[in-house]
Amino acid sequence: DDDGFNRIPLSNEIVLRGHTKVVSALAVDHTGSRVLSGSYDYTVRMYDFQGMNSKLQSFRQLEPFEGHQVRSLSWSPTSDRFLCVTGSAQAKIYDRDGLTLGEFVKGDMYIRDLKNTKGHISGLTGGEWNPKSKETILTSSEDGSIRLWDVSDFKSQKQVIKPKLVRPMRIPVTSCAWDHEGKRIVGGIGDGSIQVWTIKAGWGSRPDIHVEKTHTEDITGVKFSTDGQILLSRSMDSTLKQLIFTGTSIEKDGDNGGLLCFFDRKKLELVSRVGISPQYSVIRCLWHPRINQVFATVGDKKEGGTHILYDPSISQRGALVCVGRAPRKKSVDDFEVQPVIHNPHALPLFRDQPSRKRQREKILKDPLKSHKPEAPVNGPGYGGRVGTTKGSLLTQYLLKEGGLIKETWMDEDPREAILKYADAAEKDPKFIAPAYSQTQPKPVFAESDSDNEE
């Protein structure tokens, strides 16, 4: 309609917060009731307009692949499942409530020919569910390939598409998309070209349309128009080809923040622009046809959010449902029993003794403590246990009391204790003495020291 730009829902705005970094992926289901937002904080948040109140909190948070940014999100045609594409090589499928249904297989990175790998071997850059077939999805990757998958079988791919290149080398595919009939595929290639494939019997990697040097930098987004006659592309080179509706980045030295720009399709003239954020760039934008609301994601390294623009007079459901549903105020009659919780294992009596393993390891690493010699033993010991007990062991005490242990050595003269056995050794030699009985001279023992002193 010529009057379409006068009916852009811009009068009201809400913001879905929760992410700690820029929101890089956005998907709204076909009924306009559930919103998915993915971020560089590695998480996906799920919002439900029917269940939210004016606090606008997400009902579920997922971390699809630990340590990998979320790149793209896409609902299935029936909105019962959604596709999650991260910086890892494996895309994941979740059900409507955020439960994992499976992830696609990863390929062998040591196989050179991408046609022979079972899956992607490098990080994914984009992905989209076939708008007409609920069993087929599309993914693009930094490994330079586009792949079609069957959702019913996570271990095998349906088709591998290698873009047409001037020289045989590995150039990433930076974006991909289906047309609205699910019969054509478009890919934005790292060499600046855009290539389109038509799905038909016996089709292969040779593109039906190949437009070279469309952009001088990476192509960050491609999109077919609803009637399939126009293809939109967006790039890092600050140009927008065949643009209808897009978000812009903040200007480094300028006054403009992140904007939404609306262009006339026929004249390609700027019709309207809307300031979304004074300090953040617009990353993803989406105009939902059924609820007539505009979504735009923004953010930076510290926080991220999804802005929703709507007009109560021309928009329906969606944000209107939860904005009017303010959180219930507590009444004076509200009462909640606070139960007494007994946790005996929290008491010192039942608590496990702390492990000293970490302390020992720390001592071993200390150059002073690890080379410190053991302290000398103090005091008497008995039976191999030296010094530390001082006769306090129960066993020693009982033996002493029962007369089985007689500690007489402390009161005896050591010389007399040895000579006590001299007569017995002379009369009945058992070990060494018989061998030297004929040659051994007669031993002469010294007199006691006390006699010499006298």
Coordinates of C-alpha atoms in Angstrom, one line a residue:
D1 CA 0.0 0.0 0.0
D2 CA 1.1 3.6 -0.7
D3 CA -0.2 4.4 2.7
G4 CA 1.9 1.7 4.3
F5 CA 4.6 4.0 5.7
N6 CA 2.0 6.1 7.5
R7 CA 1.0 3.0 9.4
I8 CA 4.3 2.1 10.9
P9 CA 3.7 1.3 14.6
L10 CA 5.9 3.9 16.3
S11 CA 3.9 5.5 19.1
N12 CA 4.9 3.1 21.9
E13 CA 8.0 1.2 22.9
I14 CA 9.0 -1.5 25.4
V15 CA 12.4 -3.2 25.9
L16 CA 13.1 -6.8 26.7
R17 CA 16.2 -6.8 28.9
G18 CA 18.3 -9.6 30.4
H19 CA 21.3 -10.1 28.2
T20 CA 24.7 -8.9 29.4
K21 CA 26.1 -8.4 25.9
V22 CA 24.9 -7.3 22.4
V23 CA 21.8 -9.1 21.2
S24 CA 22.9 -10.8 17.9
A25 CA 20.0 -13.0 17.0
L26 CA 16.2 -12.5 17.0
A27 CA 13.2 -14.7 16.0
V28 CA 9.5 -14.2 16.6
D29 CA 7.1 -17.1 16.0
H30 CA 4.4 -17.0 13.3
T31 CA 1.6 -16.2 15.8
G32 CA 3.7 -13.4 17.4
S33 CA 3.4 -14.8 20.9
R34 CA 6.9 -16.0 21.6
V35 CA 10.2 -14.1 21.1
L36 CA 13.7 -15.6 21.0
S37 CA 16.8 -13.4 21.5
G38 CA 20.4 -14.7 21.3
S39 CA 23.4 -12.8 22.4
Y40 CA 27.2 -12.7 22.5
D41 CA 26.9 -13.6 26.2
Y42 CA 26.4 -17.2 24.9
T43 CA 22.8 -17.4 26.0
V44 CA 19.3 -17.6 24.4
R45 CA 16.4 -16.0 26.2
M46 CA 12.8 -17.0 25.6
Y47 CA 9.9 -14.5 26.1
D48 CA 6.2 -15.3 26.1
F49 CA 3.8 -12.4 25.6
Q50 CA 0.9 -14.4 27.0
G51 CA 2.8 -15.3 30.2
M52 CA 4.7 -12.1 30.8
N53 CA 3.6 -9.1 33.0
S54 CA 4.9 -5.6 32.8
K55 CA 8.2 -6.7 34.3
L56 CA 9.0 -8.2 30.9
Q57 CA 11.1 -11.1 32.2
S58 CA 12.1 -14.1 30.1
F59 CA 10.6 -17.5 31.2
R60 CA 13.7 -19.5 30.1
Q61 CA 17.4 -19.1 29.5
L62 CA 19.5 -21.5 27.5
E63 CA 23.2 -21.8 26.8
P64 CA 23.3 -23.8 23.6
F65 CA 27.1 -24.2 23.3
E66 CA 29.4 -23.2 26.1
G67 CA 31.7 -20.4 25.1
H68 CA 30.2 -19.8 21.7
Q69 CA 28.2 -16.7 20.6
V70 CA 24.7 -17.1 19.3
R71 CA 24.6 -16.2 15.6
S72 CA 21.1 -17.0 14.4
L73 CA 17.7 -18.2 15.5
S74 CA 14.8 -19.5 13.4
W75 CA 11.3 -20.9 14.1
S76 CA 9.9 -23.9 12.2
P77 CA 6.9 -23.4 10.0
T78 CA 4.6 -24.8 12.6
S79 CA 6.4 -22.9 15.5
D80 CA 6.7 -26.1 17.5
R81 CA 10.6 -26.2 17.3
F82 CA 13.3 -23.7 16.6
L83 CA 16.9 -23.8 15.2
C84 CA 19.8 -22.3 17.1
V85 CA 23.0 -21.5 15.3
T86 CA 26.1 -20.6 17.3
G87 CA 29.8 -20.0 16.6
S88 CA 30.4 -23.7 17.0
A89 CA 30.3 -26.1 14.0
Q90 CA 27.1 -27.8 15.2
A91 CA 23.6 -26.4 15.0
K92 CA 21.0 -27.4 17.6
I93 CA 17.2 -28.0 17.5
Y94 CA 15.0 -27.2 20.5
D95 CA 11.3 -27.7 21.1
R96 CA 8.9 -24.8 21.8
D97 CA 9.6 -24.9 25.5
G98 CA 13.4 -24.8 25.2
L99 CA 14.2 -28.6 25.6
T100 CA 17.0 -29.9 23.5
L101 CA 15.9 -32.3 20.7
G102 CA 19.3 -32.9 19.2
E103 CA 22.4 -31.4 17.5
F104 CA 23.8 -32.0 14.0
V105 CA 27.0 -34.0 13.5
K106 CA 30.3 -32.3 13.1
G107 CA 32.6 -33.1 10.1
D108 CA 36.2 -34.3 10.0
M109 CA 38.4 -31.3 9.7
Y110 CA 41.3 -33.3 8.2
I111 CA 39.3 -34.1 5.1
R112 CA 40.1 -31.5 2.4
D113 CA 37.1 -31.9 0.2
L114 CA 34.0 -30.5 1.9
K115 CA 31.7 -32.7 -0.2
N116 CA 33.1 -35.7 1.8
T117 CA 32.7 -34.4 5.3
K118 CA 29.6 -35.4 7.3
G119 CA 29.0 -31.9 8.5
H120 CA 30.5 -28.4 9.0
I121 CA 34.1 -28.3 10.2
S122 CA 34.3 -24.6 11.2
G123 CA 32.0 -22.2 13.1
L124 CA 28.6 -21.5 11.7
T125 CA 27.6 -18.0 10.4
G126 CA 23.9 -18.4 9.8
G127 CA 20.9 -20.7 9.5
E128 CA 17.2 -20.7 8.6
W129 CA 14.3 -23.2 8.7
N130 CA 12.6 -23.9 5.4
P131 CA 9.4 -21.8 5.5
K132 CA 7.4 -24.5 3.8
S133 CA 9.0 -27.8 4.9
K134 CA 9.1 -28.5 8.6
E135 CA 11.8 -31.2 8.2
T136 CA 14.5 -29.2 6.3
I137 CA 16.9 -26.5 7.5
L138 CA 19.8 -24.6 6.0
T139 CA 23.1 -23.6 7.5
S140 CA 26.2 -21.6 6.3
S141 CA 29.7 -21.8 7.8
E142 CA 33.1 -20.3 7.8
D143 CA 34.3 -23.5 6.2
G144 CA 33.0 -22.2 2.9
S145 CA 29.9 -24.4 2.4
I146 CA 26.1 -24.3 2.7
R147 CA 24.4 -27.5 3.9
L148 CA 20.8 -28.8 3.9
W149 CA 19.8 -31.0 6.8
D150 CA 16.9 -33.3 7.6
V151 CA 15.7 -32.6 11.2
S152 CA 14.5 -36.2 11.6
D153 CA 18.1 -37.4 11.2
F154 CA 20.8 -35.4 13.0
K155 CA 23.7 -37.6 11.8
S156 CA 23.3 -37.2 8.0
Q157 CA 23.0 -34.2 5.7
K158 CA 20.9 -33.9 2.6
Q159 CA 23.0 -31.7 0.4
V160 CA 26.4 -29.9 0.4
I161 CA 26.6 -26.7 -1.7
K162 CA 30.1 -25.3 -2.5
P163 CA 29.8 -21.8 -3.9
K164 CA 31.4 -20.9 -7.3
L165 CA 34.8 -19.3 -6.8
V166 CA 37.4 -17.7 -9.1
R167 CA 40.2 -19.8 -7.6
P168 CA 39.8 -23.0 -5.6
M169 CA 40.2 -21.9 -2.0
R170 CA 38.2 -21.8 1.2
I171 CA 36.2 -18.6 1.5
P172 CA 33.5 -18.4 4.2
V173 CA 29.8 -18.1 3.5
T174 CA 28.8 -15.2 5.8
S175 CA 25.0 -15.4 5.4
C176 CA 22.2 -17.5 3.9
A177 CA 18.4 -17.5 3.5
W178 CA 15.4 -19.2 1.9
D179 CA 12.8 -17.5 -0.3
H180 CA 9.3 -17.5 1.0
E181 CA 8.3 -20.6 -1.0
G182 CA 11.2 -22.7 0.2
K183 CA 12.4 -23.3 -3.4
R184 CA 15.4 -21.0 -3.7
I185 CA 18.5 -20.6 -1.5
V186 CA 20.7 -17.4 -1.4
G187 CA 24.2 -17.2 0.1
G188 CA 26.4 -14.2 0.8
I189 CA 30.0 -15.2 0.0
G190 CA 33.1 -13.9 1.6
D191 CA 34.5 -12.7 -1.8
G192 CA 31.7 -10.2 -2.0
S193 CA 29.5 -12.2 -4.4
I194 CA 25.8 -13.2 -4.0
Q195 CA 24.8 -16.6 -5.4
V196 CA 21.3 -18.1 -5.7
W197 CA 20.4 -21.8 -6.2
T198 CA 17.1 -23.2 -7.3
I199 CA 16.0 -26.5 -5.7
K200 CA 15.1 -28.9 -8.5
A201 CA 15.7 -32.4 -9.7
G202 CA 19.4 -33.1 -10.1
W203 CA 20.6 -29.7 -8.9
G204 CA 24.1 -29.3 -7.6
S205 CA 26.6 -26.7 -6.4
R206 CA 26.5 -24.6 -9.7
P207 CA 24.4 -21.4 -8.9
D208 CA 21.6 -20.3 -11.1
I209 CA 22.4 -16.7 -10.4
H210 CA 25.9 -15.5 -9.6
V211 CA 26.4 -11.7 -9.1
E212 CA 30.1 -10.9 -8.5
K213 CA 31.4 -8.0 -6.4
T214 CA 28.1 -6.9 -5.0
H215 CA 29.8 -5.6 -1.9
T216 CA 33.4 -4.8 -1.0
E217 CA 33.1 -6.2 2.6
D218 CA 31.5 -9.2 4.3
I219 CA 27.8 -9.6 3.5
T220 CA 26.0 -9.6 6.9
G221 CA 22.5 -10.3 5.8
V222 CA 20.4 -11.5 2.7
K223 CA 16.6 -11.6 2.5
F224 CA 14.0 -12.3 -0.2
S225 CA 10.9 -10.1 -0.5
T226 CA 7.6 -11.8 0.1
D227 CA 6.8 -12.0 -3.6
G228 CA 10.3 -13.3 -4.4
Q229 CA 11.0 -10.5 -6.9
I230 CA 13.5 -8.5 -4.9
L231 CA 16.6 -9.7 -3.0
L232 CA 17.9 -7.5 -0.2
S233 CA 21.5 -7.5 1.0
R234 CA 23.3 -5.8 3.8
S235 CA 27.1 -5.4 4.2
M236 CA 29.9 -4.2 6.4
D237 CA 30.9 -1.8 3.6
S238 CA 28.2 0.7 4.8
T239 CA 26.1 0.1 1.7
L240 CA 22.6 -1.3 1.4
K241 CA 21.5 -2.8 -1.9
Q242 CA 17.8 -2.8 -2.6
L243 CA 17.0 -1.8 0.9
I244 CA 13.5 -1.7 2.3
F245 CA 13.8 -1.7 6.1
T246 CA 17.1 -2.0 8.0
G247 CA 18.9 -1.0 11.2
T248 CA 22.1 1.2 11.2
S249 CA 25.1 1.4 13.4
I250 CA 26.1 4.4 15.6
E251 CA 28.4 6.9 14.0
K252 CA 31.8 7.2 15.7
D253 CA 32.2 10.9 15.4
G254 CA 28.5 11.8 14.6
D255 CA 25.5 12.6 16.7
N256 CA 23.3 9.8 15.4
G257 CA 22.7 6.7 17.4
G258 CA 21.3 3.4 16.2
L259 CA 18.5 4.0 13.7
L260 CA 15.7 2.1 11.9
C261 CA 15.4 3.3 8.3
F262 CA 12.4 2.7 6.1
F263 CA 12.7 3.1 2.3
D264 CA 10.2 3.2 -0.5
R265 CA 10.6 -0.1 -2.5
K266 CA 9.9 1.5 -5.9
K267 CA 11.9 4.8 -5.6
L268 CA 14.5 3.5 -3.0
E269 CA 14.1 6.8 -1.2
L270 CA 14.3 7.3 2.5
V271 CA 10.7 7.6 3.8
S272 CA 11.1 7.4 7.6
R273 CA 13.8 6.8 10.2
V274 CA 13.4 6.1 13.9
G275 CA 16.0 6.5 16.6
I276 CA 16.2 3.3 18.6
S277 CA 19.2 3.9 20.9
P278 CA 21.5 6.9 21.4
Q279 CA 24.5 4.8 22.4
Y280 CA 24.0 1.3 20.8
S281 CA 23.9 0.1 17.2
V282 CA 20.9 -1.8 15.8
I283 CA 21.9 -5.4 15.1
R284 CA 18.8 -7.3 14.0
C285 CA 15.4 -5.9 13.0
L286 CA 12.1 -7.6 12.2
W287 CA 8.6 -6.3 11.3
H288 CA 6.0 -9.0 12.3
P289 CA 3.1 -8.9 9.8
R290 CA 0.4 -10.5 12.0
I291 CA 0.8 -8.4 15.2
N292 CA 2.1 -5.4 13.3
Q293 CA 5.0 -4.7 15.7
V294 CA 8.6 -3.8 14.9
F295 CA 11.5 -5.5 16.8
A296 CA 15.1 -4.2 16.9
T297 CA 18.0 -5.6 19.0
V298 CA 20.8 -3.5 20.4
G299 CA 23.7 -3.8 22.8
D300 CA 27.4 -3.7 23.5
K301 CA 29.9 -5.6 25.6
K302 CA 28.1 -4.8 28.8
E303 CA 24.4 -5.2 28.1
G304 CA 21.8 -5.9 25.4
G305 CA 18.1 -5.6 24.8
T306 CA 15.3 -6.0 22.3
H307 CA 13.2 -2.9 21.6
I308 CA 9.6 -3.5 20.5
L309 CA 7.7 -0.6 18.7
Y310 CA 4.0 -0.8 18.6
D311 CA 0.9 1.4 18.3
P312 CA -2.3 0.5 20.3
S313 CA -4.5 1.7 17.5
I314 CA -3.0 -0.5 14.7
S315 CA -1.1 -3.2 16.5
Q316 CA -2.6 -6.2 18.1
R317 CA -1.7 -8.8 20.8
G318 CA 2.1 -9.2 21.3
A319 CA 3.4 -6.4 23.5
L320 CA -0.1 -5.1 24.1
V321 CA -0.9 -8.3 26.0
C322 CA 1.8 -8.0 28.7
V323 CA 2.1 -4.2 29.0
G324 CA -1.4 -3.9 30.4
R325 CA -0.8 -6.8 32.7
A326 CA 0.9 -5.1 35.6
P327 CA 2.4 -7.3 38.4
R328 CA -0.1 -8.0 41.2
K329 CA 0.4 -5.8 44.2
K330 CA 0.6 -7.6 47.6
S331 CA -2.5 -7.4 49.7
V332 CA -2.6 -6.9 53.5
D333 CA -4.4 -10.3 53.7
D334 CA -1.5 -12.1 51.9
F335 CA 0.2 -14.6 54.2
E336 CA 2.9 -17.0 53.4
V337 CA 4.2 -19.6 55.9
Q338 CA 7.9 -19.5 56.4
P339 CA 8.9 -23.1 57.1
V340 CA 11.7 -24.0 59.6
I341 CA 14.4 -25.8 57.7
H342 CA 16.7 -28.2 59.6
N343 CA 19.9 -29.0 58.0
P344 CA 22.0 -31.1 60.4
H345 CA 24.9 -31.4 58.0
A346 CA 25.5 -27.6 58.3
L347 CA 26.4 -28.0 61.9
P348 CA 30.2 -28.4 62.7
L349 CA 29.4 -31.7 64.5
F350 CA 28.3 -33.4 61.2
R351 CA 30.4 -31.5 58.8
D352 CA 33.1 -33.4 56.9
Q353 CA 36.6 -32.6 57.8
P354 CA 38.2 -30.2 55.4
S355 CA 40.6 -31.8 53.0
R356 CA 44.3 -30.9 53.5
K357 CA 45.3 -32.0 50.0
R358 CA 45.2 -28.4 48.7
Q359 CA 47.2 -27.2 51.7
R360 CA 49.8 -30.0 51.1
E361 CA 50.1 -29.1 47.4
K362 CA 50.5 -25.4 48.3
I363 CA 53.3 -26.4 50.8
L364 CA 55.0 -28.5 48.1
K365 CA 55.1 -25.5 45.7
D366 CA 56.5 -23.2 48.4
P367 CA 60.4 -23.2 47.9
L368 CA 61.1 -22.5 51.6
K369 CA 58.6 -24.9 53.2
S370 CA 59.3 -27.8 50.7
H371 CA 63.0 -27.8 51.6
K372 CA 62.6 -27.3 55.4
P373 CA 64.1 -30.3 57.3
E374 CA 62.0 -32.1 59.9
A375 CA 62.3 -30.9 63.4
P376 CA 64.2 -33.1 65.8
V377 CA 62.3 -35.6 68.1
N378 CA 61.9 -34.5 71.7
G379 CA 61.4 -36.9 74.6
P380 CA 61.4 -40.7 74.9
G381 CA 59.4 -43.1 72.7
Y382 CA 58.7 -46.8 72.7
G383 CA 58.3 -49.6 70.1
G384 CA 59.3 -47.6 67.1
R385 CA 57.0 -44.6 68.0
V386 CA 59.5 -42.0 68.9
G387 CA 59.1 -39.0 71.0
T388 CA 55.6 -37.7 70.4
T389 CA 53.5 -39.8 72.7
K390 CA 55.5 -39.7 75.9
G391 CA 53.8 -42.9 77.1
S392 CA 50.3 -41.6 76.6
L393 CA 49.1 -44.3 74.2
L394 CA 46.4 -46.5 75.8
T395 CA 48.1 -49.7 74.8
Q396 CA 51.4 -48.6 76.4
Y397 CA 49.6 -47.6 79.5
L398 CA 47.8 -50.9 79.9
L399 CA 51.0 -52.9 79.3
K400 CA 52.9 -50.9 81.8
E401 CA 50.2 -51.3 84.4
G402 CA 49.9 -55.0 83.7
G403 CA 53.7 -55.4 84.2
L404 CA 54.3 -56.6 80.6
I405 CA 56.5 -53.7 79.9
K406 CA 59.3 -52.9 82.4
E407 CA 61.2 -49.8 81.5
T408 CA 64.3 -50.4 83.6
W409 CA 66.8 -49.0 81.1
M410 CA 66.5 -45.5 82.4
D411 CA 67.8 -46.6 85.8
E412 CA 70.6 -49.0 84.7
D413 CA 74.3 -48.4 84.0
P414 CA 74.8 -49.3 80.4
R415 CA 78.2 -51.0 81.1
E416 CA 76.6 -53.3 83.7
A417 CA 73.7 -54.1 81.4
I418 CA 76.1 -55.3 78.7
L419 CA 78.5 -57.3 81.0
K420 CA 75.4 -59.0 82.5
Y421 CA 75.5 -61.3 79.5
A422 CA 79.3 -61.9 79.5
D423 CA 79.3 -65.1 81.6
A424 CA 76.5 -66.6 79.5
A425 CA 78.3 -65.8 76.3
E426 CA 81.5 -67.4 77.5
K427 CA 79.9 -70.6 78.7
D428 CA 77.5 -71.1 75.8
P429 CA 78.7 -69.2 72.7
K430 CA 76.1 -69.4 69.9
F431 CA 77.1 -67.2 67.0
I432 CA 80.5 -65.6 66.2
A433 CA 82.6 -66.8 69.2
P434 CA 82.8 -70.5 68.2
A435 CA 84.6 -69.7 65.0
Y436 CA 87.4 -67.8 66.8
S437 CA 87.5 -70.0 69.9
Q438 CA 91.1 -71.2 69.2
T439 CA 92.6 -67.9 68.1
Q440 CA 90.7 -65.3 70.0
P441 CA 92.6 -63.7 72.9
K442 CA 91.1 -63.5 76.3
P443 CA 89.1 -60.3 76.6
V444 CA 90.1 -57.8 79.3
F445 CA 87.3 -55.5 80.4
A446 CA 88.1 -52.1 81.7
E447 CA 87.2 -51.2 85.2
S448 CA 84.3 -49.0 86.1
D449 CA 84.9 -45.3 85.6
S450 CA 83.9 -44.6 89.2
D451 CA 86.8 -46.8 90.4
N452 CA 89.3 -45.0 88.3
E453 CA 88.2 -41.6 89.6
E454 CA 88.7 -42.8 93.1

